[in-house]
mmCIF file of C-alpha atoms and ligand atoms in Angstrom:
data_model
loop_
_atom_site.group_PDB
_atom_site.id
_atom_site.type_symbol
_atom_site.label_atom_id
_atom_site.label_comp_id
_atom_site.label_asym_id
_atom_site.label_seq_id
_atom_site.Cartn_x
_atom_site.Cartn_y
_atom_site.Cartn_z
ATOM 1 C CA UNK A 168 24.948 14.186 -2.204
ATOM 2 C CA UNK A 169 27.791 12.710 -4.487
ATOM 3 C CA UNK A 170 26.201 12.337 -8.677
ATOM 4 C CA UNK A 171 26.570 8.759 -8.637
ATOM 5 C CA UNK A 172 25.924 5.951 -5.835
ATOM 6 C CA UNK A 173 26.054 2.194 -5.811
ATOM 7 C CA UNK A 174 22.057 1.409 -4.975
ATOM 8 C CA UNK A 175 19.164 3.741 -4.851
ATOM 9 C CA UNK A 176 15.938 2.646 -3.115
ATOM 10 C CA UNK A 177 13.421 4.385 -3.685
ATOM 11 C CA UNK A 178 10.425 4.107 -1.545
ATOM 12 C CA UNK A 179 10.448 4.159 2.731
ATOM 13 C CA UNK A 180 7.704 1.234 3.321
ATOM 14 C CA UNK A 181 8.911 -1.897 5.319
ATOM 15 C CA UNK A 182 9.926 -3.187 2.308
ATOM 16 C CA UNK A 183 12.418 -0.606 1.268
ATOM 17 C CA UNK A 184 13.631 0.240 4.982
ATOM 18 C CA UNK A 185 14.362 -3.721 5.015
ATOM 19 C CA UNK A 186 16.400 -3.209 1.935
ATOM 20 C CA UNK A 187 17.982 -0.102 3.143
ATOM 21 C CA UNK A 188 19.094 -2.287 6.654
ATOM 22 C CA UNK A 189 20.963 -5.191 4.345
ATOM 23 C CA UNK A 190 21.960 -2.643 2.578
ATOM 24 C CA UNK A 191 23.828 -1.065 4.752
ATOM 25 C CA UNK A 192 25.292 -4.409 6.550
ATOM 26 C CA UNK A 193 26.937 -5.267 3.364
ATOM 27 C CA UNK A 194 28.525 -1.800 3.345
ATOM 28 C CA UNK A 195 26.937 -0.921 0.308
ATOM 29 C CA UNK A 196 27.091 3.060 -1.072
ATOM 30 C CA UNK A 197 23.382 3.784 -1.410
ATOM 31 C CA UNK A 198 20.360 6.193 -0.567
ATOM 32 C CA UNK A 199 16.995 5.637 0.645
ATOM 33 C CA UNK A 200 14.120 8.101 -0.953
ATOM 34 C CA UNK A 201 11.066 8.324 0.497
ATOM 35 C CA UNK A 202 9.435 11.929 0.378
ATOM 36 C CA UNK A 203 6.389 11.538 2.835
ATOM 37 C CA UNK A 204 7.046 9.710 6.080
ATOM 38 C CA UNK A 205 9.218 6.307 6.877
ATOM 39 C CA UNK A 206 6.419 3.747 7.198
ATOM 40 C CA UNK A 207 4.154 3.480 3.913
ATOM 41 C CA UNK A 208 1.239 1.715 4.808
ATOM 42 C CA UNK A 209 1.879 0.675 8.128
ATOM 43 C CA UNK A 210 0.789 4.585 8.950
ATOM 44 C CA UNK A 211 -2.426 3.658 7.906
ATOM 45 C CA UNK A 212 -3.076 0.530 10.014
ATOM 46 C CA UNK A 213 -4.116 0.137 13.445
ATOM 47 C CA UNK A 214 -2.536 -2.733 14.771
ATOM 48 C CA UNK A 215 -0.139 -4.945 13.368
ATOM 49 C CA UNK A 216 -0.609 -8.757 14.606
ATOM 50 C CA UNK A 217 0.497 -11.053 11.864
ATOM 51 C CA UNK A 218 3.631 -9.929 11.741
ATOM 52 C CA UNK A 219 6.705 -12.639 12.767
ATOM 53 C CA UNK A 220 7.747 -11.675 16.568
ATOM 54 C CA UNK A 221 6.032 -8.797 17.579
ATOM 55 C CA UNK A 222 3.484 -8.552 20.680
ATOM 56 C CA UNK A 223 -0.259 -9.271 18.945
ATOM 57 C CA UNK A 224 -2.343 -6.040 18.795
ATOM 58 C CA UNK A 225 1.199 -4.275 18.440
ATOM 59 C CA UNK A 226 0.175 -0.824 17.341
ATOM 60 C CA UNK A 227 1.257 0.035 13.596
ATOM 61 C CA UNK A 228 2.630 3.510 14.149
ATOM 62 C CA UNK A 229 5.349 2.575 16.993
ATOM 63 C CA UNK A 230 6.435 -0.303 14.215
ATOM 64 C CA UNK A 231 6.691 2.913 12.107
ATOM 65 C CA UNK A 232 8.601 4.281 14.294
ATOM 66 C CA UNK A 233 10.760 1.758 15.339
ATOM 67 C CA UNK A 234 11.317 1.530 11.131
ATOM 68 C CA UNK A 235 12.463 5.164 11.627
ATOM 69 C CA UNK A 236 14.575 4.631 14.638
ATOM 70 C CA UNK A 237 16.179 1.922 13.134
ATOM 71 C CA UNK A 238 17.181 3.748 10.053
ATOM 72 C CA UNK A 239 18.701 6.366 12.414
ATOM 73 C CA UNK A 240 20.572 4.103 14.663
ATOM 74 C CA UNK A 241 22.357 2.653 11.347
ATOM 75 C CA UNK A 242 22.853 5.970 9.919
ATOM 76 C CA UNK A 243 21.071 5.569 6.784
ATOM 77 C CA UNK A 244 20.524 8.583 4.891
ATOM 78 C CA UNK A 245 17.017 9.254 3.699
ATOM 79 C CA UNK A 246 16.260 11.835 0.747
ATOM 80 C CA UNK A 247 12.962 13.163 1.079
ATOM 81 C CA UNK A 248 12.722 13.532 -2.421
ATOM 82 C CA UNK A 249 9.794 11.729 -4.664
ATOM 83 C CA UNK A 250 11.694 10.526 -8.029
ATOM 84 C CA UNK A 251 9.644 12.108 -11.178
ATOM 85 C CA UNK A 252 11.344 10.670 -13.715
ATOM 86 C CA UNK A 253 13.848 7.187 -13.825
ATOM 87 C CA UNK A 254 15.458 5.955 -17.159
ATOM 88 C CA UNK A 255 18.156 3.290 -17.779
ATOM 89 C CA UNK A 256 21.450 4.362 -19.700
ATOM 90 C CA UNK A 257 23.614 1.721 -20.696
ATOM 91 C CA UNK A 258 24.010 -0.433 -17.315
ATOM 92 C CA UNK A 259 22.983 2.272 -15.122
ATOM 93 C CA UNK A 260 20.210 4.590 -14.088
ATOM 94 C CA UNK A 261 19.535 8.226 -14.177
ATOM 95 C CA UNK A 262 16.820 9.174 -11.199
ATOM 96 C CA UNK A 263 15.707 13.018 -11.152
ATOM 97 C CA UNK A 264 14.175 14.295 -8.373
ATOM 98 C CA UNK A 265 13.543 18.054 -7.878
ATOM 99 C CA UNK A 266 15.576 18.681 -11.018
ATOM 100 C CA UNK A 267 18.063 17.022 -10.006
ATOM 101 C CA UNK A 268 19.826 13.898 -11.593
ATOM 102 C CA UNK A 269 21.517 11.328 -9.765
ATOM 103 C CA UNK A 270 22.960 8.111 -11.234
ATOM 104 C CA UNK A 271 23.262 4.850 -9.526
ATOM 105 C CA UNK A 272 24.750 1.357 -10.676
ATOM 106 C CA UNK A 273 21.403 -0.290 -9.265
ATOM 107 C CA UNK A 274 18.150 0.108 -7.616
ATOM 108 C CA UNK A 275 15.450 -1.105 -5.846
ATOM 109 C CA UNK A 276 12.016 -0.340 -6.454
ATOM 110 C CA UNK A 277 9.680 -0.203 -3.193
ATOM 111 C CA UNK A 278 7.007 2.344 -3.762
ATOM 112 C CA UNK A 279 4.233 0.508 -2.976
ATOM 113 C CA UNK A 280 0.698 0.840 -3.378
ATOM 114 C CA UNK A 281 -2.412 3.332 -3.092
ATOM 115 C CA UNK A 282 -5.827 2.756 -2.558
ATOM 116 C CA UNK A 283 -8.030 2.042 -5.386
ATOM 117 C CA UNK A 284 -11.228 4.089 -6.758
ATOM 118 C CA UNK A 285 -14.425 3.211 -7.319
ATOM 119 C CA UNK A 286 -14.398 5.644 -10.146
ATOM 120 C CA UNK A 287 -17.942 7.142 -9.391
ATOM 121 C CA UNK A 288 -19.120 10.713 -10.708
ATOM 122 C CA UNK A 289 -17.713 12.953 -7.507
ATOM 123 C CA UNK A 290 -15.950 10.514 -5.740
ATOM 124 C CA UNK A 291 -13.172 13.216 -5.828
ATOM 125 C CA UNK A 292 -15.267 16.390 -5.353
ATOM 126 C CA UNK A 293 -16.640 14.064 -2.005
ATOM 127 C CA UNK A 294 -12.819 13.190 -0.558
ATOM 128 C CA UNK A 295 -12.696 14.673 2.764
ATOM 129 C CA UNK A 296 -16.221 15.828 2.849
ATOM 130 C CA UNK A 297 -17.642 12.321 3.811
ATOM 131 C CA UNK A 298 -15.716 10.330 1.276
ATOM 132 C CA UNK A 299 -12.502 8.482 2.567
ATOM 133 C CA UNK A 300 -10.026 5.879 2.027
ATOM 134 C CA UNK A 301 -8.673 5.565 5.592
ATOM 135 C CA UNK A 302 -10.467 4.578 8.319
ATOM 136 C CA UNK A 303 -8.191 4.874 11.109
ATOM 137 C CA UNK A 304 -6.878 8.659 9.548
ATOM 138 C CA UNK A 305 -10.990 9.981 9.323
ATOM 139 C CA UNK A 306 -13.160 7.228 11.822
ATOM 140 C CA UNK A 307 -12.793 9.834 14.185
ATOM 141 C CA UNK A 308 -14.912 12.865 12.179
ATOM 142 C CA UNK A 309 -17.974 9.963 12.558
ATOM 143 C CA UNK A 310 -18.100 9.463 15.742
ATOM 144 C CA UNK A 311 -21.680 8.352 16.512
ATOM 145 C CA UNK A 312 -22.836 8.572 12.955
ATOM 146 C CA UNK A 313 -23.742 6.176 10.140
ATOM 147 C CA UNK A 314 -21.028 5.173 7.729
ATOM 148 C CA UNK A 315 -20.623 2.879 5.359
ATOM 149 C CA UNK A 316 -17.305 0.752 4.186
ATOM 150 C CA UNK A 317 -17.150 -0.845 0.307
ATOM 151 C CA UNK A 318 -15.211 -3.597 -0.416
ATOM 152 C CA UNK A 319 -14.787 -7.440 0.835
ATOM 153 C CA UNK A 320 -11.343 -8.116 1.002
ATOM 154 C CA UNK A 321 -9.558 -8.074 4.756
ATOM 155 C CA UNK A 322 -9.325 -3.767 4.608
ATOM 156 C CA UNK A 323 -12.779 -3.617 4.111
ATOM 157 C CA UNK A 324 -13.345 -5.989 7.429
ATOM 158 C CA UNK A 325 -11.000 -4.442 9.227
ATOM 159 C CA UNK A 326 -12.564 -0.782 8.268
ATOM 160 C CA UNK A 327 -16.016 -1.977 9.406
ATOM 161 C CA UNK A 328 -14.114 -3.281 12.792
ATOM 162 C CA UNK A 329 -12.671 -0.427 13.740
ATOM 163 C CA UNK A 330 -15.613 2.056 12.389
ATOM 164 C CA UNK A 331 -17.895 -0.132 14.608
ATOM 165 C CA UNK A 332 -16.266 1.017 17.962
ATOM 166 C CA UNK A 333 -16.712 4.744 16.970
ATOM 167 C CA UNK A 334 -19.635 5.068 15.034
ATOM 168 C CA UNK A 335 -23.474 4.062 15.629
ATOM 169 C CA UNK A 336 -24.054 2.075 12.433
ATOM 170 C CA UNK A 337 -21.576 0.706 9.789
ATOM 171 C CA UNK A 338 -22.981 -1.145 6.880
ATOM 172 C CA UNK A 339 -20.412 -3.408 4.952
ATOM 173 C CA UNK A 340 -21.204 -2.927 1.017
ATOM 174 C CA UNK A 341 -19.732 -5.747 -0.838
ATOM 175 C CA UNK A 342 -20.680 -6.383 -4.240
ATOM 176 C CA UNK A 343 -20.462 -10.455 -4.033
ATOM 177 C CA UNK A 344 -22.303 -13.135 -1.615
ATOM 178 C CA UNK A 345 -18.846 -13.914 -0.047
ATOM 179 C CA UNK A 346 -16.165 -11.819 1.590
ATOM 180 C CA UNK A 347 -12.687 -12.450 0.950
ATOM 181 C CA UNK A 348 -11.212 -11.307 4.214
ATOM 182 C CA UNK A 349 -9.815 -14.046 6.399
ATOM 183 C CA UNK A 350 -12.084 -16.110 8.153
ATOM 184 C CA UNK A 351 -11.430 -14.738 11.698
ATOM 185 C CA UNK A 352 -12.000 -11.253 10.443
ATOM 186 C CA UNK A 353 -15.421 -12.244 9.247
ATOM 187 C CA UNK A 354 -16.169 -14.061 12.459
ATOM 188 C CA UNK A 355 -15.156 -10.944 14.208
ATOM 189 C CA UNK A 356 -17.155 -8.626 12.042
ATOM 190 C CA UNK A 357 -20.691 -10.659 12.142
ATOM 191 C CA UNK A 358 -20.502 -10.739 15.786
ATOM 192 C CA UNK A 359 -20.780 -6.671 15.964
ATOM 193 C CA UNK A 360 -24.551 -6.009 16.384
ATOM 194 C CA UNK A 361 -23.842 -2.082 15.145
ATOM 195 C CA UNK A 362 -22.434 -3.622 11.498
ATOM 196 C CA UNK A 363 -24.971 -5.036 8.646
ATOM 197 C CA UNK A 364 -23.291 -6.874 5.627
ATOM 198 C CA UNK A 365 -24.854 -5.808 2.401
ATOM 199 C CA UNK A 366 -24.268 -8.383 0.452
ATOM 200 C CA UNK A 367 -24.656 -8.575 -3.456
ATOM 201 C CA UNK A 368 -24.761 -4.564 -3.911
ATOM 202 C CA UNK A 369 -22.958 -1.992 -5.739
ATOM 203 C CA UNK A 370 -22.502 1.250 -5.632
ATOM 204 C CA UNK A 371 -24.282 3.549 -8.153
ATOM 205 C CA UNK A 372 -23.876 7.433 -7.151
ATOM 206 C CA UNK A 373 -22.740 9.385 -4.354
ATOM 207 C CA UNK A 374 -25.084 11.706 -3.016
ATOM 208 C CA UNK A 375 -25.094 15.300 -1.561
ATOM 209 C CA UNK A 376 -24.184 18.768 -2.245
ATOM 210 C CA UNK A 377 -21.154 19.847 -0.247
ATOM 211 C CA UNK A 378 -20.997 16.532 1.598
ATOM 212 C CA UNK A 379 -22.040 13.112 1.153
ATOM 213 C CA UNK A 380 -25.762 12.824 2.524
ATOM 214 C CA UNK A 381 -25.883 9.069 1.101
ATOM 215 C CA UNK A 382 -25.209 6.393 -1.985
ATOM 216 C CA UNK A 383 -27.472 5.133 -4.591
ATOM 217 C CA UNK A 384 -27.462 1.529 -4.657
ATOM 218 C CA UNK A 385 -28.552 -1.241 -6.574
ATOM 219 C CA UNK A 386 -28.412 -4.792 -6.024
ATOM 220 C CA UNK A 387 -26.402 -6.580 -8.702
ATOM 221 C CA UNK A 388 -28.563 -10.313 -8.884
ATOM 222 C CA UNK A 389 -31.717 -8.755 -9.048
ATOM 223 C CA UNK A 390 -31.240 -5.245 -10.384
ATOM 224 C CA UNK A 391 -33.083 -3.354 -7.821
ATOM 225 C CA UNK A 392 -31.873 0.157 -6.834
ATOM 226 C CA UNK A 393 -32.276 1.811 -4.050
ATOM 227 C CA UNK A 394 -30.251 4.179 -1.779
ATOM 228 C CA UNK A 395 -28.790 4.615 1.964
ATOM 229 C CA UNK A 396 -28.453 8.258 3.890
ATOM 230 C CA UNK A 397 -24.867 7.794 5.192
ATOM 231 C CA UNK A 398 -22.448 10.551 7.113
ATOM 232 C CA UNK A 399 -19.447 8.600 5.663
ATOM 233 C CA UNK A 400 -18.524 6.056 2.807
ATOM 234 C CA UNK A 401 -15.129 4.327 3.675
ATOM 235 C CA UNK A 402 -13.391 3.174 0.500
ATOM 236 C CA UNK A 403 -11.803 0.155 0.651
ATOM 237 C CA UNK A 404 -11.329 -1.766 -2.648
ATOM 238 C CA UNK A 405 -7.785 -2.747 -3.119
ATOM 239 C CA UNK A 406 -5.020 -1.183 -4.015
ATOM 240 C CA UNK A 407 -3.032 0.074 -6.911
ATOM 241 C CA UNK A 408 0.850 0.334 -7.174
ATOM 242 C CA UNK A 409 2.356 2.936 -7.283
ATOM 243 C CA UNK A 410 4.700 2.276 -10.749
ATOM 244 C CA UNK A 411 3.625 5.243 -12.825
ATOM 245 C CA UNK A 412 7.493 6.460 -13.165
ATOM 246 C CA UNK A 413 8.705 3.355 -13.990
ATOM 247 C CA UNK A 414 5.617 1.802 -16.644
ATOM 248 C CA UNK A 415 7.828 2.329 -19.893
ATOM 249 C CA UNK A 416 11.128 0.867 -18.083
ATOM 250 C CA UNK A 417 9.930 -2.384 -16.130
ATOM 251 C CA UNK A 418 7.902 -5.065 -17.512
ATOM 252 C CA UNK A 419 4.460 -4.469 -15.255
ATOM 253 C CA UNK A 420 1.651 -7.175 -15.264
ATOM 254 C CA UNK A 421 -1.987 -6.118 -16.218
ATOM 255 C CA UNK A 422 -2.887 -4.390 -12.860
ATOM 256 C CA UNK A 423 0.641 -2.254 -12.923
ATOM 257 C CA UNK A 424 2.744 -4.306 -10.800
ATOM 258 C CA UNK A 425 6.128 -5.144 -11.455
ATOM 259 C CA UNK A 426 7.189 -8.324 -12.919
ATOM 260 C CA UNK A 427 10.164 -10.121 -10.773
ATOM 261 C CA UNK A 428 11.926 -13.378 -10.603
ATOM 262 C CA UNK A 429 12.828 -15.523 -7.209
ATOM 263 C CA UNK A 430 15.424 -12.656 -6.540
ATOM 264 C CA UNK A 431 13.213 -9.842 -6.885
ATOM 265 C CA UNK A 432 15.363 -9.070 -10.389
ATOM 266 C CA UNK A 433 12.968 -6.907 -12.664
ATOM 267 C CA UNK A 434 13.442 -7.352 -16.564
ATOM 268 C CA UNK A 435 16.882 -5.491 -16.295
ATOM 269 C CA UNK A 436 19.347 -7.514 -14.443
ATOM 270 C CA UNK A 437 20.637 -4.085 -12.063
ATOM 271 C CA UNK A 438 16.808 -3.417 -10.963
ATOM 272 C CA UNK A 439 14.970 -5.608 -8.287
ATOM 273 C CA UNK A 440 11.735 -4.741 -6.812
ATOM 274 C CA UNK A 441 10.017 -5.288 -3.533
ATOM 275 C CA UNK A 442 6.526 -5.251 -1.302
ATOM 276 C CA UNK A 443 3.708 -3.911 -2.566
ATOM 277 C CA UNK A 444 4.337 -2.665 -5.922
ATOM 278 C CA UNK A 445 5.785 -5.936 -6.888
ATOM 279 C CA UNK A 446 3.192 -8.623 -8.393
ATOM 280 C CA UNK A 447 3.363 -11.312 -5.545
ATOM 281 C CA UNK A 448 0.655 -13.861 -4.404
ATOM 282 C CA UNK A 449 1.133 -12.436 -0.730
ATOM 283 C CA UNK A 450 0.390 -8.536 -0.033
ATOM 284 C CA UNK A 451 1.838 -8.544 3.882
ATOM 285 C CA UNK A 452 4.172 -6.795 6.162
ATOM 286 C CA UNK A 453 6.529 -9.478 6.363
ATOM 287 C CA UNK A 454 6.426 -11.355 2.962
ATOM 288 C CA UNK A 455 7.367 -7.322 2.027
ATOM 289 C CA UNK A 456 10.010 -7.326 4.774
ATOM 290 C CA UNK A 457 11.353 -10.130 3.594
ATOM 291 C CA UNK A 458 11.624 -9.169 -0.052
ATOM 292 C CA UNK A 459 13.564 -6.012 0.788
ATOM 293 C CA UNK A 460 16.030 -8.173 2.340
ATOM 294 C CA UNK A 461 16.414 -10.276 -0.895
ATOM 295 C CA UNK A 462 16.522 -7.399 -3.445
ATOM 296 C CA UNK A 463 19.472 -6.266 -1.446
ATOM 297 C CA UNK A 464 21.099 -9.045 -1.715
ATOM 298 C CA UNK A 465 21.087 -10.015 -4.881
ATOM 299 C CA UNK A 466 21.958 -6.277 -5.515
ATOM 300 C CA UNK A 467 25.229 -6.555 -3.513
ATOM 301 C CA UNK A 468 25.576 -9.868 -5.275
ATOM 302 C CA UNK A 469 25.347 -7.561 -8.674
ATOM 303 C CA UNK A 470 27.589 -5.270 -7.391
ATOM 304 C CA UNK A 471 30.293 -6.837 -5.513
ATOM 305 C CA UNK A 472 30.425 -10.310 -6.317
ATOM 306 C CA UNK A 473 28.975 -10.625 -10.002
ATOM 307 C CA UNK A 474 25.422 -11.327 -11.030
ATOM 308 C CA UNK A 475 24.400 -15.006 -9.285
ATOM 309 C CA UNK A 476 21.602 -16.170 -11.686
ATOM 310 C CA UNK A 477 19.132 -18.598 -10.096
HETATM 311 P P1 LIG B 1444 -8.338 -7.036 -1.844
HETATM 312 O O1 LIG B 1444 -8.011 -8.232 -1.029
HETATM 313 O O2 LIG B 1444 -7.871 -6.964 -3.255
HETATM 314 O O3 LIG B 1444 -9.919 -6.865 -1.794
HETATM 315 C C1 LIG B 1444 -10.550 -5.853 -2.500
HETATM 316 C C2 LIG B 1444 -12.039 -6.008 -2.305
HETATM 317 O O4 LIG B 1444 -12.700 -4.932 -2.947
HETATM 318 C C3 LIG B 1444 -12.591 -7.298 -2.897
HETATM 319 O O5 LIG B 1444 -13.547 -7.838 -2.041
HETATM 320 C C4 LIG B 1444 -13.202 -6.828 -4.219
HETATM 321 O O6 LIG B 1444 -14.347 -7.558 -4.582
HETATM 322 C C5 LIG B 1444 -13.639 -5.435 -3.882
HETATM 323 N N1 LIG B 1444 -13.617 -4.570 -5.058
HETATM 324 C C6 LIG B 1444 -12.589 -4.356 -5.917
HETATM 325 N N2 LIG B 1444 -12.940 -3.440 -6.852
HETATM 326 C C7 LIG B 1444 -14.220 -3.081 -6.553
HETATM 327 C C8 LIG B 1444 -15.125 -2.185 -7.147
HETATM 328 N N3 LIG B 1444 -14.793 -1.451 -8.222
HETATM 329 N N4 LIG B 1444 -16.352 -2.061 -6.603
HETATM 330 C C9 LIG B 1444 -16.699 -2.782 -5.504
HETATM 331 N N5 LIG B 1444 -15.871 -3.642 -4.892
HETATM 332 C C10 LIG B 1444 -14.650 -3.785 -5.423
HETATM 333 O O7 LIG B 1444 -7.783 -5.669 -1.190
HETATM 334 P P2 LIG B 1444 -7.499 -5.301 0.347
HETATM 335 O O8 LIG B 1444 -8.557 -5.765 1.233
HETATM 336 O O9 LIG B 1444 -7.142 -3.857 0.319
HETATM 337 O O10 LIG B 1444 -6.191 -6.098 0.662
HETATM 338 C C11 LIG B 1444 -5.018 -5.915 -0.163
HETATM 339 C C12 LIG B 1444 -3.986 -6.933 0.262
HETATM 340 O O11 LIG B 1444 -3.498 -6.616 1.567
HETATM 341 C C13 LIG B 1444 -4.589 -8.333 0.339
HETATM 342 O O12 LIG B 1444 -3.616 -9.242 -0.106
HETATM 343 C C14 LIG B 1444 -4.869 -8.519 1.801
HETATM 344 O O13 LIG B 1444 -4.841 -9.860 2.214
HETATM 345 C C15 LIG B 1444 -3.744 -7.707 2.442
HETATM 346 N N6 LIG B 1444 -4.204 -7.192 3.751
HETATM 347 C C16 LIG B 1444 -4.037 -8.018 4.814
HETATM 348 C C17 LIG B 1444 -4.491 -7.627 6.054
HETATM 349 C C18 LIG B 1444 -4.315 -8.577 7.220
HETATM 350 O O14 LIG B 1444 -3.748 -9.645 7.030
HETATM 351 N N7 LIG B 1444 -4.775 -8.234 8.407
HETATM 352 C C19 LIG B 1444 -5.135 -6.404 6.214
HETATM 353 C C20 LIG B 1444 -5.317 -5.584 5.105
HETATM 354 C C21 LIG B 1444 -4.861 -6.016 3.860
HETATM 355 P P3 LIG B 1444 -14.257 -9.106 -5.043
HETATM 356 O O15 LIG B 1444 -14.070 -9.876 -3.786
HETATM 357 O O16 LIG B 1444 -15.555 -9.320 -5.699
HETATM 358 O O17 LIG B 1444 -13.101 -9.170 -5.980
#
């Protein structure tokens, strides 16, 4: 690998591979980093079916592949490296990876997100023994058993959806009156006779030795515990982007998500950032899709043609 490139893009999620394919069109010298697999969260969806010209009930992985297979049809190196560390000197920036440095005259930040907490006492200790944050990865270890999904947004619906065609009973745990998952979701989800929304409840304790036997719960209008004997607890609260490396360089919001303008440009006019670690009012495939496509742009605009402000 040469010690200094045009672009580097770091993260392999739609948003970044959509980056990497303008990109390369406008002939720019870059590299792609992504050091798990080419498809972020799409590997941990089922189907894909609001996403602009694909079949409905598409499945997620072959869109992963096709991702992959497109990156390989246009030649685009990938470096399965995971940056540690990224700085900005003068108008460029130094990425290490595996102790190595590399400097590039731009980048684009895609690394996403990862799913959120609850924060309970042995929520850790309980991942992977009856504790989990992916449905369509674990559903499988609960076949016929009781599980329960937290959360009210559209993962959490589409948890309890696809946990109610495997196991026997799946309660929905949200700590509100209403969900926030789309309306045909819900409609979907109260027609299931094996799912029971439990409305107004929080979580208060995870229960078991080795594995999860149950939650403490307690109902958050009236103040009432009391507690549920579950094989599974599907976590399903939102997520959190992944912008650790980057929190003392780019200008983050509240929640850790980085700040952009129009053009994706972060607070240093040679970074852009795009999908889901980028503060946006839509968290979807294609609005991150789309975003990749504009950070590239505007960084071949940076590079080859001058800095186009808005
Ligand atoms: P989300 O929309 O942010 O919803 C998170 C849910 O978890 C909310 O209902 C929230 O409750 C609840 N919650 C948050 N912290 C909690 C805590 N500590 N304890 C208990 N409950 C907690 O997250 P998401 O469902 O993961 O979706 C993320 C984004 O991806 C959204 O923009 C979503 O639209 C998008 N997405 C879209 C699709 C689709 O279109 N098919 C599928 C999946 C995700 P409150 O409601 O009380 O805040």
């Amino acid at each position: 690998m040469k010690e200094i490139i045009d672009l580097a893009i770091i993260g392999g999620g739609i948003a970044g591979v959509s980056a990497s394919v303008y990109a390369k069109r406008a002939g720019l010298d870059f590299c792609l980093f992504e050091p798990k697999v080419i498809g972020g969260q799409l590997l941990l969806m089922e189907t894909v079916d609001n996403y602009t010209g694909i079949s409905l009930g598409t499945k997620a992985s072959n869109l992963a592949a096709q991702l992959e297979k497109t990156l390989s049809d246009l030649q685009i190196e990938v470096v399965p490296e995971e940056i540690s560390k990224f700085e900005i000197s003068g108008k460029q920036v130094k990425l290490v990876f595996s102790e190595k440095l590399l400097i590039a005259n731009a980048a684009i930040i895609a690394t996403g997100a990862s799913f959120r907490k609850l924060g309970l006492p042995g929520e850790q200790e309980f991942t992977g023994r009856g504790v989990s944050y992916c449905a369509i990865c674990d559903g499988f270890f609960f076949k016929n058993k009781t599980v329960a999904v937290v959360g009210g947004g559209n993962s959490a619906v589409e948890e309890a959806l696809y946990l109610s065609n495997i196991c026997s009973k799946v309660y929905l745990i949200h700590r509100r009156k209403e969900l926030r998952a789309i309306e045909y979701l819900q409609k979907e989800l109260f027609s299931k006779s094996n799912v029971e929304v439990v409305f107004d409840t929080v979580i208060e304790g995870l229960k078991g030795t080795d594995y999860l036997v149950g939650v403490g719960i307690k109902n958050a209008i009236t103040g009432k515990s009391g507690a549920l004997s579950l094989n599974g607890l599907f976590i399903a609260v939102g997520v959190n982007p992944n912008t650790r490396v980057f929190k003392d360089i780019l200008s983050l919001d509240e929640s850790g998500f980085v700040v952009t303008d129009e053009e994706m440009k972060t607070n240093h006019n040679f970074v852009w950032s795009a999908g889901d670690c980028r503060k946006r009012p839509l968290r979807q495939l294609v609005t991150a899709s789309s975003e990749g496509a504009i950070a590239a742009v505007s960084a071949y605009k940076y590079l080859k043609g001058g800095y186009i402000s808005a």
